[in-house]
Coordinates of C-alpha atoms in Angstrom, one line a residue:
Chain A
M810 CA 4.1 -39.8 2.1
I811 CA 1.6 -41.9 3.1
D812 CA 1.8 -44.9 5.2
S813 CA 1.2 -48.3 2.8
G814 CA -2.3 -49.5 4.4
S815 CA -3.2 -46.2 6.5
P816 CA -5.9 -44.8 4.5
L817 CA -6.2 -41.5 2.7
L818 CA -8.7 -40.1 4.4
S819 CA -11.0 -41.7 7.6
V820 CA -13.2 -40.4 9.1
E821 CA -14.1 -41.9 12.2
H822 CA -17.3 -41.3 14.4
V823 CA -18.4 -38.4 13.5
T824 CA -21.2 -36.5 14.6
V825 CA -22.8 -33.4 13.6
S826 CA -25.9 -31.6 14.1
F827 CA -27.4 -28.5 13.5
D828 CA -29.9 -26.5 16.5
G829 CA -30.4 -30.5 18.3
Y830 CA -30.9 -32.0 14.2
T831 CA -28.1 -34.5 13.6
A832 CA -27.0 -34.9 10.5
L833 CA -24.5 -36.9 10.7
D834 CA -24.3 -40.1 13.6
D835 CA -21.8 -41.5 14.4
L836 CA -21.2 -42.0 10.8
S837 CA -17.3 -43.9 10.0
F838 CA -15.8 -44.1 6.6
A839 CA -12.5 -44.9 5.3
L840 CA -11.1 -43.8 1.6
A841 CA -7.5 -45.0 -0.3
S842 CA -5.6 -43.6 -2.3
G843 CA -6.4 -42.9 -5.9
A844 CA -10.5 -45.0 -5.2
V845 CA -13.3 -43.4 -6.9
H846 CA -16.5 -44.1 -4.3
V847 CA -20.3 -42.5 -4.6
L848 CA -22.1 -41.7 -2.0
I849 CA -25.8 -41.9 -2.5
G850 CA -29.2 -41.5 -0.1
P851 CA -32.9 -39.5 -0.2
N852 CA -32.2 -35.9 1.0
G853 CA -32.3 -35.1 4.4
A854 CA -29.6 -37.8 4.3
G855 CA -26.4 -36.1 5.6
K856 CA -24.0 -36.6 2.0
S857 CA -23.9 -33.1 1.7
T858 CA -22.9 -32.1 5.5
L859 CA -20.1 -35.2 5.1
L860 CA -18.1 -33.7 2.7
D861 CA -19.3 -29.6 4.2
T862 CA -17.2 -31.6 7.2
I863 CA -14.5 -32.7 5.5
I864 CA -13.7 -29.7 4.0
G865 CA -13.7 -27.8 7.2
R866 CA -16.5 -25.6 6.7
V867 CA -18.9 -27.9 9.1
R868 CA -16.8 -29.0 11.7
P869 CA -18.5 -32.1 13.9
A870 CA -19.0 -32.2 17.3
S871 CA -18.0 -35.1 18.4
G872 CA -15.0 -37.8 16.6
R873 CA -12.8 -36.6 13.6
I874 CA -11.4 -36.7 10.8
V875 CA -7.7 -38.0 9.4
F876 CA -6.8 -36.5 5.7
K877 CA -2.7 -38.2 6.0
G878 CA -2.9 -38.2 9.0
N879 CA -3.2 -34.7 9.5
D880 CA -7.0 -34.3 11.5
L881 CA -8.7 -32.6 9.4
R882 CA -10.8 -30.5 13.5
A883 CA -8.6 -27.3 14.4
V884 CA -7.4 -26.5 10.2
P885 CA -8.7 -24.0 8.5
E886 CA -10.2 -23.8 5.1
Y887 CA -8.2 -23.2 3.5
A888 CA -5.6 -25.1 5.1
I889 CA -7.2 -28.2 4.4
V890 CA -6.9 -27.1 1.2
R891 CA -3.9 -27.1 0.7
L892 CA -3.0 -30.0 2.4
G893 CA -5.0 -31.2 -0.9
V894 CA -8.3 -31.8 -0.9
C895 CA -10.6 -29.3 -3.1
R896 CA -14.5 -29.1 -3.5
K897 CA -17.0 -28.7 -5.8
F898 CA -20.3 -27.4 -4.2
Q899 CA -23.7 -28.7 -5.7
T900 CA -24.6 -25.4 -6.8
P901 CA -21.7 -24.2 -9.5
G902 CA -19.2 -22.0 -7.6
V903 CA -17.0 -20.8 -10.1
L904 CA -15.5 -17.0 -10.4
D905 CA -17.7 -15.1 -12.4
A906 CA -15.9 -12.4 -12.5
L907 CA -12.4 -13.5 -13.9
T908 CA -12.9 -15.6 -17.7
I909 CA -11.9 -19.1 -18.3
E910 CA -8.6 -19.9 -18.1
E911 CA -8.0 -16.8 -15.2
N912 CA -10.0 -19.4 -13.1
L913 CA -8.4 -22.6 -14.3
R914 CA -5.0 -20.4 -12.9
V915 CA -6.4 -19.4 -9.4
A916 CA -6.7 -22.5 -8.7
V917 CA -4.5 -24.9 -10.4
T918 CA -1.7 -22.4 -8.5
Q919 CA 0.1 -24.4 -5.8
N920 CA 1.6 -21.4 -4.2
R921 CA -1.6 -19.7 -2.5
G922 CA -0.1 -17.1 -0.4
A923 CA -0.9 -13.0 -1.1
W924 CA 2.3 -12.0 -1.1
H925 CA 3.5 -14.9 -3.6
A926 CA 0.0 -13.9 -5.8
F927 CA 2.3 -10.2 -5.9
R928 CA 5.1 -11.6 -8.0
A929 CA 3.2 -15.1 -9.3
K930 CA 4.1 -16.1 -13.1
P931 CA 2.6 -19.5 -14.2
T932 CA 5.0 -22.3 -14.2
A933 CA 5.8 -24.1 -17.4
A934 CA 3.9 -27.3 -15.7
E935 CA 0.7 -24.8 -14.4
R936 CA -0.1 -23.5 -18.0
T937 CA 0.5 -26.9 -19.3
R938 CA -2.2 -28.0 -16.2
V939 CA -4.3 -25.4 -17.7
D940 CA -4.2 -26.2 -21.0
E941 CA -4.5 -30.1 -20.3
V942 CA -7.8 -29.1 -18.5
L943 CA -9.1 -26.5 -21.2
A944 CA -8.5 -29.5 -23.8
I945 CA -11.1 -32.1 -21.5
I946 CA -13.5 -29.8 -19.8
G947 CA -13.8 -28.8 -24.0
L948 CA -13.7 -24.9 -23.3
A949 CA -10.2 -24.5 -24.5
E950 CA -11.7 -22.1 -27.6
R951 CA -13.6 -20.1 -25.8
R952 CA -11.0 -19.6 -22.9
N953 CA -10.4 -15.5 -22.4
A954 CA -14.3 -15.9 -22.3
L955 CA -15.9 -14.4 -19.0
A956 CA -16.9 -17.3 -17.0
A957 CA -20.2 -15.3 -16.1
E958 CA -21.5 -15.7 -19.7
L959 CA -21.2 -19.5 -19.6
A960 CA -24.7 -21.6 -20.0
H961 CA -25.2 -24.3 -16.4
G962 CA -23.5 -27.0 -17.8
M963 CA -20.0 -25.7 -18.9
R964 CA -20.5 -24.4 -15.7
Q965 CA -20.6 -27.5 -14.1
W966 CA -17.4 -28.4 -16.1
L967 CA -15.8 -25.4 -15.4
E968 CA -15.9 -26.4 -11.4
I969 CA -14.7 -29.5 -12.1
G970 CA -12.1 -28.6 -13.7
M971 CA -10.7 -25.8 -10.9
V972 CA -11.0 -29.3 -9.3
V973 CA -9.2 -31.0 -11.1
A974 CA -6.3 -28.6 -11.8
S975 CA -5.8 -28.3 -7.9
D976 CA -4.1 -31.8 -8.5
A977 CA -5.5 -32.2 -5.1
D978 CA -5.5 -34.9 -4.1
L979 CA -8.8 -35.9 -3.0
L980 CA -12.0 -34.6 -5.0
L981 CA -15.3 -34.0 -3.4
L982 CA -17.7 -33.2 -5.9
D983 CA -21.2 -32.8 -5.1
E984 CA -23.6 -33.5 -7.6
P985 CA -21.5 -33.2 -10.6
A986 CA -23.3 -34.1 -13.7
A987 CA -26.7 -31.9 -11.4
G988 CA -28.6 -30.4 -14.7
M989 CA -26.6 -32.3 -18.0
T990 CA -28.1 -33.1 -20.6
H991 CA -27.2 -37.5 -21.4
G992 CA -24.4 -36.8 -23.1
E993 CA -22.9 -33.8 -21.0
A994 CA -23.6 -37.1 -18.7
E995 CA -22.1 -39.4 -19.7
A996 CA -18.4 -37.5 -20.5
T997 CA -18.2 -36.3 -16.9
A998 CA -18.6 -39.7 -15.2
R999 CA -15.9 -40.5 -18.2
L1000 CA -14.2 -38.3 -16.6
I1001 CA -14.1 -39.2 -13.5
R1002 CA -13.1 -42.5 -13.9
S1003 CA -10.3 -41.4 -16.0
L1004 CA -9.2 -39.5 -12.5
A1005 CA -9.1 -42.8 -10.6
G1006 CA -5.8 -43.7 -9.4
R1007 CA -4.5 -39.8 -9.9
H1008 CA -7.4 -38.5 -7.8
A1009 CA -9.4 -40.4 -5.1
V1010 CA -13.0 -39.1 -5.6
I1011 CA -16.1 -38.9 -3.8
V1012 CA -19.2 -38.4 -5.9
I1013 CA -22.5 -37.3 -4.1
D1014 CA -25.3 -38.5 -6.8
H1015 CA -29.0 -39.1 -6.9
D1016 CA -29.1 -40.7 -10.2
M1017 CA -28.7 -44.2 -10.7
D1018 CA -28.0 -43.6 -14.2
F1019 CA -25.5 -42.0 -13.9
V1020 CA -24.0 -44.0 -10.7
E1021 CA -23.9 -46.9 -13.0
Q1022 CA -21.3 -45.4 -15.5
L1023 CA -19.1 -44.5 -12.9
D1024 CA -18.4 -48.0 -11.9
A1025 CA -17.8 -47.2 -8.4
P1026 CA -18.1 -48.3 -5.6
V1027 CA -21.5 -47.1 -3.9
S1028 CA -22.3 -46.2 0.4
V1029 CA -26.3 -45.4 1.0
L1030 CA -26.7 -42.8 3.5
N1031 CA -29.4 -42.7 5.8
M1032 CA -30.7 -40.5 8.5
G1033 CA -26.6 -39.8 9.3
R1034 CA -25.6 -42.9 9.3
M1035 CA -24.5 -45.3 6.5
L1036 CA -27.3 -48.0 5.3
A1037 CA -25.0 -50.2 2.8
H1038 CA -22.1 -50.6 1.4
G1039 CA -21.6 -52.3 -2.3
S1040 CA -21.3 -52.5 -6.2
V1041 CA -24.1 -50.6 -7.7
D1042 CA -26.2 -54.3 -8.3
E1043 CA -25.8 -54.7 -5.1
I1044 CA -27.2 -51.7 -3.4
R1045 CA -30.3 -52.0 -6.2
R1046 CA -31.0 -55.5 -4.8
N1047 CA -30.5 -54.2 -1.7
P1048 CA -33.9 -54.7 0.1
D1049 CA -33.3 -52.2 2.8
V1050 CA -31.6 -49.5 0.4
A1051 CA -36.0 -50.3 -1.2
A1052 CA -37.1 -49.4 2.1
V1053 CA -34.8 -46.1 2.8
Y1054 CA -35.6 -44.5 -1.3
L1055 CA -40.6 -46.1 -1.6
G1056 CA -40.7 -44.9 1.3
R1057 CA -42.5 -48.2 2.1
P1058 CA -40.8 -51.6 4.0
R1059 CA -38.6 -54.4 2.4
E1060 CA -40.1 -56.4 -0.2
G1061 CA -38.2 -57.7 -1.1
D1062 CA -36.1 -56.6 -5.0
V1063 CA -37.4 -54.2 -5.5
A1064 CA -35.1 -51.6 -6.1
G1065 CA -34.3 -52.7 -9.4
R1066 CA -35.2 -51.6 -12.9
Chain B
M780 CA -4.4 -1.1 -26.6
I781 CA -1.5 -0.1 -28.3
R782 CA -3.5 3.3 -28.7
R783 CA -5.1 3.3 -25.3
E784 CA -1.6 3.6 -23.8
L785 CA -1.0 6.6 -26.4
G786 CA -4.0 7.8 -25.1
L787 CA -2.9 7.5 -21.2
V788 CA 0.8 8.9 -22.3
L789 CA -1.0 12.2 -23.8
V790 CA -3.0 12.7 -21.5
L791 CA 0.2 12.3 -19.3
V792 CA 1.8 14.7 -21.5
A793 CA -1.0 17.7 -21.4
A794 CA -1.5 17.4 -17.7
A795 CA 2.6 17.7 -16.9
C796 CA 2.4 21.1 -19.2
A797 CA -0.5 22.4 -17.5
P798 CA 1.8 25.2 -15.7
L799 CA 2.2 26.7 -19.2
Y800 CA -1.6 26.7 -20.4
L801 CA -3.9 27.0 -17.2
P802 CA -4.4 30.3 -14.9
A803 CA -2.6 29.9 -11.4
Y804 CA -5.6 29.2 -9.7
E805 CA -6.8 26.6 -11.7
L806 CA -3.5 25.2 -12.1
S807 CA -3.7 24.7 -7.7
L808 CA -6.9 22.8 -7.8
L809 CA -5.7 21.0 -10.6
G810 CA -3.6 20.0 -8.4
R811 CA -4.6 18.9 -4.9
F812 CA -7.3 17.4 -7.7
L813 CA -5.1 14.6 -8.7
A814 CA -3.6 14.6 -4.9
L815 CA -7.2 13.3 -4.6
A816 CA -7.5 10.9 -7.5
V817 CA -4.1 9.3 -6.0
L818 CA -6.7 8.6 -2.3
A819 CA -9.4 7.7 -5.1
M820 CA -7.3 5.1 -6.6
G821 CA -7.3 3.6 -3.6
I822 CA -10.4 3.1 -2.9
S823 CA -11.2 2.1 -6.7
L824 CA -8.4 -1.4 -5.7
I825 CA -10.1 -2.2 -2.3
W826 CA -13.6 -1.0 -3.6
G827 CA -14.2 -2.1 -7.6
T828 CA -12.0 -4.2 -6.9
G829 CA -11.8 -6.0 -3.5
G830 CA -15.3 -5.3 -3.1
I831 CA -14.8 -2.9 0.8
L832 CA -16.5 0.2 0.8
S833 CA -14.8 2.4 3.9
L834 CA -16.2 5.4 4.5
G835 CA -13.2 5.9 6.7
Q836 CA -10.9 6.9 3.9
G837 CA -10.2 10.5 5.2
V838 CA -9.2 8.7 8.4
F839 CA -6.0 7.7 7.2
F840 CA -5.7 10.8 4.6
G841 CA -5.3 12.8 7.3
L842 CA -2.5 10.5 9.2
G843 CA -0.7 11.9 6.2
G844 CA -1.6 15.5 6.6
Y845 CA -0.5 15.6 10.0
A846 CA 2.8 13.8 9.7
V847 CA 3.8 16.2 7.3
A848 CA 2.2 19.2 8.8
M849 CA 3.5 18.5 12.3
H850 CA 7.4 19.1 10.1
L851 CA 6.2 21.7 8.3
K852 CA 5.2 23.3 12.5
L853 CA 8.6 22.5 13.4
A854 CA 10.0 23.8 10.1
S855 CA 8.8 27.1 10.7
A856 CA 9.0 27.5 14.7
D857 CA 11.6 29.1 15.8
P858 CA 14.3 27.1 16.6
G859 CA 14.3 25.5 20.3
A860 CA 10.6 26.6 21.1
V861 CA 7.2 24.7 20.3
P862 CA 4.8 25.7 17.5
D863 CA 2.5 27.9 18.0
F864 CA -0.9 26.8 19.1
M865 CA 1.4 24.8 22.1
Q866 CA 2.6 27.9 23.5
W867 CA -1.0 28.9 23.8
S868 CA -2.5 25.4 25.1
G869 CA 0.1 26.6 27.6
L870 CA 2.5 23.6 26.8
N871 CA 6.0 25.2 26.9
T872 CA 7.9 21.8 25.7
L873 CA 7.9 19.2 22.6
P874 CA 6.0 17.1 22.8
W875 CA 8.2 13.3 22.6
W876 CA 6.6 12.2 19.9
W877 CA 6.6 15.5 18.1
T878 CA 10.2 15.4 17.7
P879 CA 11.2 13.2 15.1
F880 CA 9.2 14.7 13.4
G881 CA 11.9 17.7 12.8
N882 CA 13.4 15.2 10.3
P883 CA 11.9 15.5 7.5
A884 CA 13.0 12.4 5.6
F885 CA 11.3 10.6 9.3
A886 CA 8.1 12.9 8.7
I887 CA 7.7 11.9 4.5
A888 CA 8.5 8.2 5.4
A889 CA 5.4 8.4 8.1
A890 CA 3.3 10.0 6.3
V891 CA 2.9 6.9 4.2
I892 CA 4.1 4.0 6.8
I893 CA 1.1 5.4 9.5
P894 CA -1.7 5.4 8.1
G895 CA -0.2 2.0 6.0
T896 CA -0.2 0.3 9.6
A897 CA -3.1 1.9 11.1
A898 CA -5.4 0.5 7.8
A899 CA -4.1 -3.0 7.9
A900 CA -4.0 -3.9 11.3
L901 CA -7.5 -2.3 11.1
A902 CA -8.7 -4.6 8.3
Y903 CA -6.2 -6.9 10.5
L904 CA -9.0 -6.9 13.4
V905 CA -12.0 -6.8 11.3
F906 CA -11.7 -8.7 8.3
R907 CA -10.1 -11.3 10.9
R908 CA -13.6 -11.7 12.7
R909 CA -15.4 -11.9 9.3
V910 CA -16.7 -8.9 9.4
T911 CA -17.6 -8.1 5.8
G912 CA -20.5 -5.5 4.2
S913 CA -22.2 -3.2 5.2
Y914 CA -20.9 -4.3 8.8
F915 CA -17.4 -3.0 8.0
A916 CA -18.2 0.6 6.4
I917 CA -20.2 2.1 9.7
I918 CA -17.1 0.7 11.2
T919 CA -15.0 2.8 8.7
Q920 CA -17.2 5.8 9.4
A921 CA -17.6 5.4 13.2
L922 CA -14.0 5.3 12.4
A923 CA -13.9 8.7 11.1
L924 CA -15.7 10.4 14.0
A925 CA -13.5 8.7 16.7
A926 CA -10.5 10.4 14.8
T927 CA -12.2 13.7 14.5
T928 CA -13.6 14.0 18.0
F929 CA -10.2 13.6 19.1
I930 CA -7.7 15.2 17.8
I931 CA -10.1 18.0 18.3
S932 CA -10.0 17.4 21.9
Q933 CA -6.5 17.0 22.1
Q934 CA -5.5 20.7 20.7
Q935 CA -2.2 21.4 23.3
Y936 CA -0.9 18.8 20.6
T937 CA -3.0 18.9 17.7
G938 CA -3.7 22.4 17.3
G939 CA -7.6 21.0 17.8
F940 CA -10.4 22.2 15.5
N941 CA -8.0 24.7 13.7
G942 CA -5.5 22.0 12.4
L943 CA -2.3 22.8 11.6
T944 CA -1.3 26.0 9.3
G945 CA 0.9 29.0 9.8
F946 CA 3.5 27.3 7.5
T947 CA 6.4 29.4 6.3
S948 CA 9.4 26.7 4.1
A949 CA 8.5 23.1 2.8
F950 CA 12.0 21.6 2.5
G951 CA 13.3 24.0 2.4
F952 CA 11.2 25.6 -0.7
A953 CA 9.9 28.9 0.5
L954 CA 5.9 27.7 0.6
G955 CA 4.5 31.1 -1.5
D956 CA 7.0 30.4 -4.7
Q957 CA 4.9 30.2 -7.8
R958 CA 7.9 27.1 -8.4
T959 CA 7.5 26.0 -5.3
Q960 CA 4.0 25.6 -7.1
F961 CA 5.2 23.6 -10.2
G962 CA 7.5 22.0 -8.9
L963 CA 4.4 20.5 -6.2
Y964 CA 2.0 20.0 -9.0
W965 CA 4.6 17.4 -10.8
V966 CA 6.0 16.0 -7.8
T967 CA 1.8 15.5 -8.2
V968 CA 1.2 14.6 -11.1
G969 CA 4.0 11.6 -11.2
I970 CA 2.6 10.5 -8.3
V971 CA -0.5 9.8 -9.9
A972 CA 1.1 8.5 -12.6
V973 CA 3.1 6.2 -10.4
T974 CA -0.4 4.9 -9.3
F975 CA -2.0 4.2 -12.1
V976 CA 0.4 1.9 -13.4
A977 CA 1.1 0.2 -10.3
V978 CA -1.9 -0.5 -9.2
R979 CA -3.4 -1.7 -12.6
A980 CA -0.7 -4.6 -12.9
L981 CA -1.3 -5.1 -9.1
Q982 CA -5.6 -5.7 -10.8
G983 CA -3.4 -8.2 -13.6
S984 CA -1.9 -9.9 -11.0
L985 CA -2.6 -13.1 -9.8
F986 CA -3.1 -10.6 -6.5
G987 CA -6.0 -8.6 -8.0
K988 CA -7.4 -12.4 -9.9
V989 CA -7.7 -13.4 -6.2
L990 CA -8.4 -9.8 -5.2
L991 CA -12.0 -9.8 -7.9
A992 CA -12.9 -13.5 -6.5
V993 CA -12.8 -12.7 -3.0
R994 CA -15.7 -9.3 -3.7
D995 CA -18.0 -12.2 -5.6
G996 CA -17.2 -14.3 -2.8
E997 CA -15.6 -15.2 -0.1
N998 CA -15.8 -18.7 0.6
R999 CA -15.2 -19.8 -3.2
V1000 CA -12.3 -18.4 -2.9
R1001 CA -10.7 -20.6 0.8
F1002 CA -12.3 -23.1 -0.5
L1003 CA -10.1 -22.8 -3.9
G1004 CA -7.5 -22.5 -0.7
Y1005 CA -6.6 -19.1 -0.7
D1006 CA -7.0 -17.4 3.0
P1007 CA -9.1 -14.1 1.9
L1008 CA -7.8 -12.1 5.0
P1009 CA -4.5 -11.6 3.9
F1010 CA -5.4 -10.5 0.6
K1011 CA -7.7 -7.9 2.2
V1012 CA -5.6 -7.3 3.9
I1013 CA -3.0 -5.4 3.0
A1014 CA -5.4 -4.3 -0.1
F1015 CA -6.2 -2.0 2.3
A1016 CA -3.0 -0.9 3.7
I1017 CA -2.4 -0.2 -0.5
A1018 CA -6.0 2.4 0.0
G1019 CA -4.4 3.6 3.5
V1020 CA -0.4 4.3 2.2
L1021 CA -2.6 5.9 -1.5
A1022 CA -4.6 8.0 1.2
G1023 CA -1.7 8.8 3.6
V1024 CA 0.9 10.5 0.8
A1025 CA -3.2 12.6 -1.0
G1026 CA -3.5 13.5 2.3
A1027 CA 0.5 14.9 2.5
L1028 CA 0.7 16.4 -1.3
V1029 CA -2.5 18.7 -0.1
T1030 CA -1.5 19.6 3.0
L1031 CA 2.0 21.0 1.1
D1032 CA -0.6 22.7 -1.2
L1033 CA -2.9 23.9 1.1
G1034 CA -0.6 24.7 3.3
V1035 CA -2.8 23.5 6.8
I1036 CA -4.8 20.1 7.5
S1037 CA -7.8 20.5 9.9
P1038 CA -10.4 17.6 11.2
A1039 CA -12.7 19.1 8.9
M1040 CA -10.6 17.9 5.8
F1041 CA -11.4 14.5 6.6
G1042 CA -13.7 13.3 9.1
V1043 CA -17.7 11.2 7.8
V1044 CA -19.1 13.7 5.3
P1045 CA -15.3 14.0 3.5
S1046 CA -15.0 10.1 3.7
I1047 CA -18.5 9.9 2.1
E1048 CA -17.3 12.2 -0.6
M1049 CA -14.1 10.0 -1.2
V1050 CA -16.5 7.5 -2.3
I1051 CA -19.0 9.7 -3.9
W1052 CA -16.0 11.3 -6.4
V1053 CA -15.3 7.7 -7.2
A1054 CA -18.9 6.0 -7.5
V1055 CA -18.9 8.6 -10.0
G1056 CA -16.2 8.1 -11.9
G1057 CA -16.9 4.5 -11.8
R1058 CA -16.3 2.5 -9.1
N1059 CA -14.6 -0.4 -11.5
S1060 CA -12.5 1.5 -13.7
L1061 CA -9.3 3.4 -12.0
L1062 CA -9.4 6.1 -15.3
G1063 CA -13.1 6.0 -13.4
A1064 CA -11.3 6.9 -10.6
I1065 CA -9.2 9.9 -11.5
V1066 CA -12.1 11.6 -13.8
G1067 CA -14.8 10.9 -11.2
T1068 CA -12.5 13.7 -8.9
L1069 CA -11.7 16.1 -10.9
I1070 CA -15.2 16.2 -11.9
V1071 CA -16.5 16.3 -8.9
N1072 CA -14.1 18.4 -7.4
F1073 CA -14.3 20.7 -9.7
G1074 CA -18.3 20.9 -10.4
K1075 CA -18.1 21.3 -5.9
D1076 CA -15.8 24.2 -6.6
W1077 CA -18.0 25.3 -9.1
I1078 CA -21.2 25.4 -7.8
S1079 CA -19.6 26.2 -4.5
S1080 CA -18.7 29.6 -5.4
V1081 CA -21.8 30.5 -7.3
F1082 CA -23.9 28.8 -4.9
P1083 CA -22.1 28.4 -1.2
D1084 CA -25.5 26.5 0.3
L1085 CA -26.6 23.8 -2.4
W1086 CA -23.3 21.5 -2.5
L1087 CA -24.7 19.1 -0.5
H1088 CA -27.5 18.4 -2.2
V1089 CA -26.1 18.6 -5.1
V1090 CA -23.0 15.9 -4.1
G1091 CA -26.1 14.0 -2.3
A1092 CA -28.2 14.5 -5.7
V1093 CA -25.2 12.5 -7.8
F1094 CA -25.0 9.9 -5.5
V1095 CA -28.9 8.4 -5.7
L1096 CA -28.4 9.3 -9.4
V1097 CA -25.3 6.7 -10.3
V1098 CA -26.6 4.7 -8.1
T1099 CA -29.3 4.1 -9.4
V1100 CA -29.0 5.5 -13.3
A1101 CA -25.6 4.2 -14.2
P1102 CA -24.0 2.0 -10.9
R1103 CA -20.7 2.0 -12.8
G1104 CA -20.0 5.6 -13.3
I1105 CA -19.0 7.6 -15.7
V1106 CA -16.8 4.9 -17.2
G1107 CA -19.4 2.7 -17.5
L1108 CA -22.0 4.4 -19.1
M1109 CA -19.1 5.4 -21.8
Q1110 CA -18.3 2.1 -22.2
S1111 CA -21.9 0.8 -23.1
V1112 CA -23.0 3.6 -25.4
R1113 CA -19.5 2.3 -28.0
T1114 CA -20.6 -1.2 -27.1
R1115 CA -23.6 -0.3 -29.0
S1116 CA -21.7 2.0 -31.4
L1117 CA -19.7 -0.9 -31.9
R1118 CA -22.1 -3.6 -32.7
L1119 CA -23.2 -1.5 -35.9
R1120 CA -19.7 -2.6 -38.1
P1121 CA -18.8 -5.0 -37.2
V1122 CA -15.2 -5.3 -35.4
T1123 CA -14.0 -7.7 -33.3
P1124 CA -14.3 -8.4 -30.0
P1125 CA -11.9 -6.3 -27.5
A1126 CA -9.4 -8.9 -25.6
L1127 CA -10.8 -8.8 -22.0
V1128 CA -8.3 -8.9 -20.6
E1129 CA -4.6 -7.2 -21.3

């Protein structure tokens, strides 16, 4: 499937602009299969735009995105997902009119054609996967409740569960711990760590405590460009990052807390 | 659940036995309104489940009606002669596209296939451009106007404003005969039952779940790897088929199809039946169709000029006070009374 050595995802010199505002500026980035990677950066740095571009919601003005050897530029959004990319949005996008179990069933089904959906019965593997994910996100007891009835944190988990259930090779998680309590965020970090190896994951977050728990390499985006790569500690000690985050000139070791 | 299924079976039996206890006039109304309920269930599917508001279902109703009416017209004409209205327009040879309708099987198939294909084509062309919501409703409304204007303008081929009428027999049965009326009524009841079961199964399938998700957020569905387009096109085509079937049944029942039966105003009324009954419920679509149409018959006979005002007022009332229609009102009454005693919560999925 994938040549050893070639990355699962490579973003090559991608530029995206909205009405003259350059959201991504000649950005390049690569990710190997099964790797977890964190993206941080101030508001407007282009983190969400990068995910939007990978998933096909935004199309690059120049440059290209290659996933498993496929150039994604001309692939429709739904077909990108079928190639194996699944995204959790910043505002939870669960399917409110469906039950929790039905949400996961929609996500877990691999044959997503309309004709197939008429007679689709979940396969044994799909049923098992739904049960597994229900157990992981702790919603097994409430599987028949409507998604609309869930509290915010639970909605976040359901959506993470849907992304996991899709069994995509690349999971894009936009602020997965936003609005969660400390305990919930810890559990989310544990869940993401457990995904490594089976799925490649890109996580966007602001919260450095949460990022630290992910124990993964970090890239810092600023003004549509990559500012720095490194471990959480290295990023904390990086004076450029500190300058960007704190809005003041380099003062050495100020980013650490 | 079993009690509910039993209730539906009892209603079906009561409906099937209606010729035994209903006077002839009421029976013919009931038959016609049940035929309209087939169309209403299609609206419930696309609007209630799929979130697609169509103000042009009359067009598909008309296509089904004309397909059958063309056959009846040919069957009623003298052998070798063209239908009367063509003679009046000076047309002495049958247009080529009329000829196959002389075959009853072709006409029946056409009453299903032509509306379905037309609906699928319209839905594909419009939804492919990601046009949705009120823009789509306006397009369908314009289509209803264009279709009636076109049919009226082509009098020599379509019978124009008067439509097609003056049939003597249908598929070998005398139209005035009471037994034919009973037979048609039972066929209608059967089609209503089959449609109800089939659409409900569709709503319970993965197709129905994705369609429901498309209603609430097309993009979310897209980013789960589903292309909303075929789901919407197929649902709209099914609603088109159901409208065509209803048009064919009503044409057989009334012995006429004309542009006044499926233009802009009738198309809007169709949506109102479903809104009154409750668009999220198939049963609501049937109940709404029966209540509004029996109400129309009664009010029109007592105060002939009042009907349009009443239906407008009812629509405003439903939209503002009871957006989930009669069925929604009954559900909230029941949940309120259920709260008084401890019960197991109702299952959300059947």
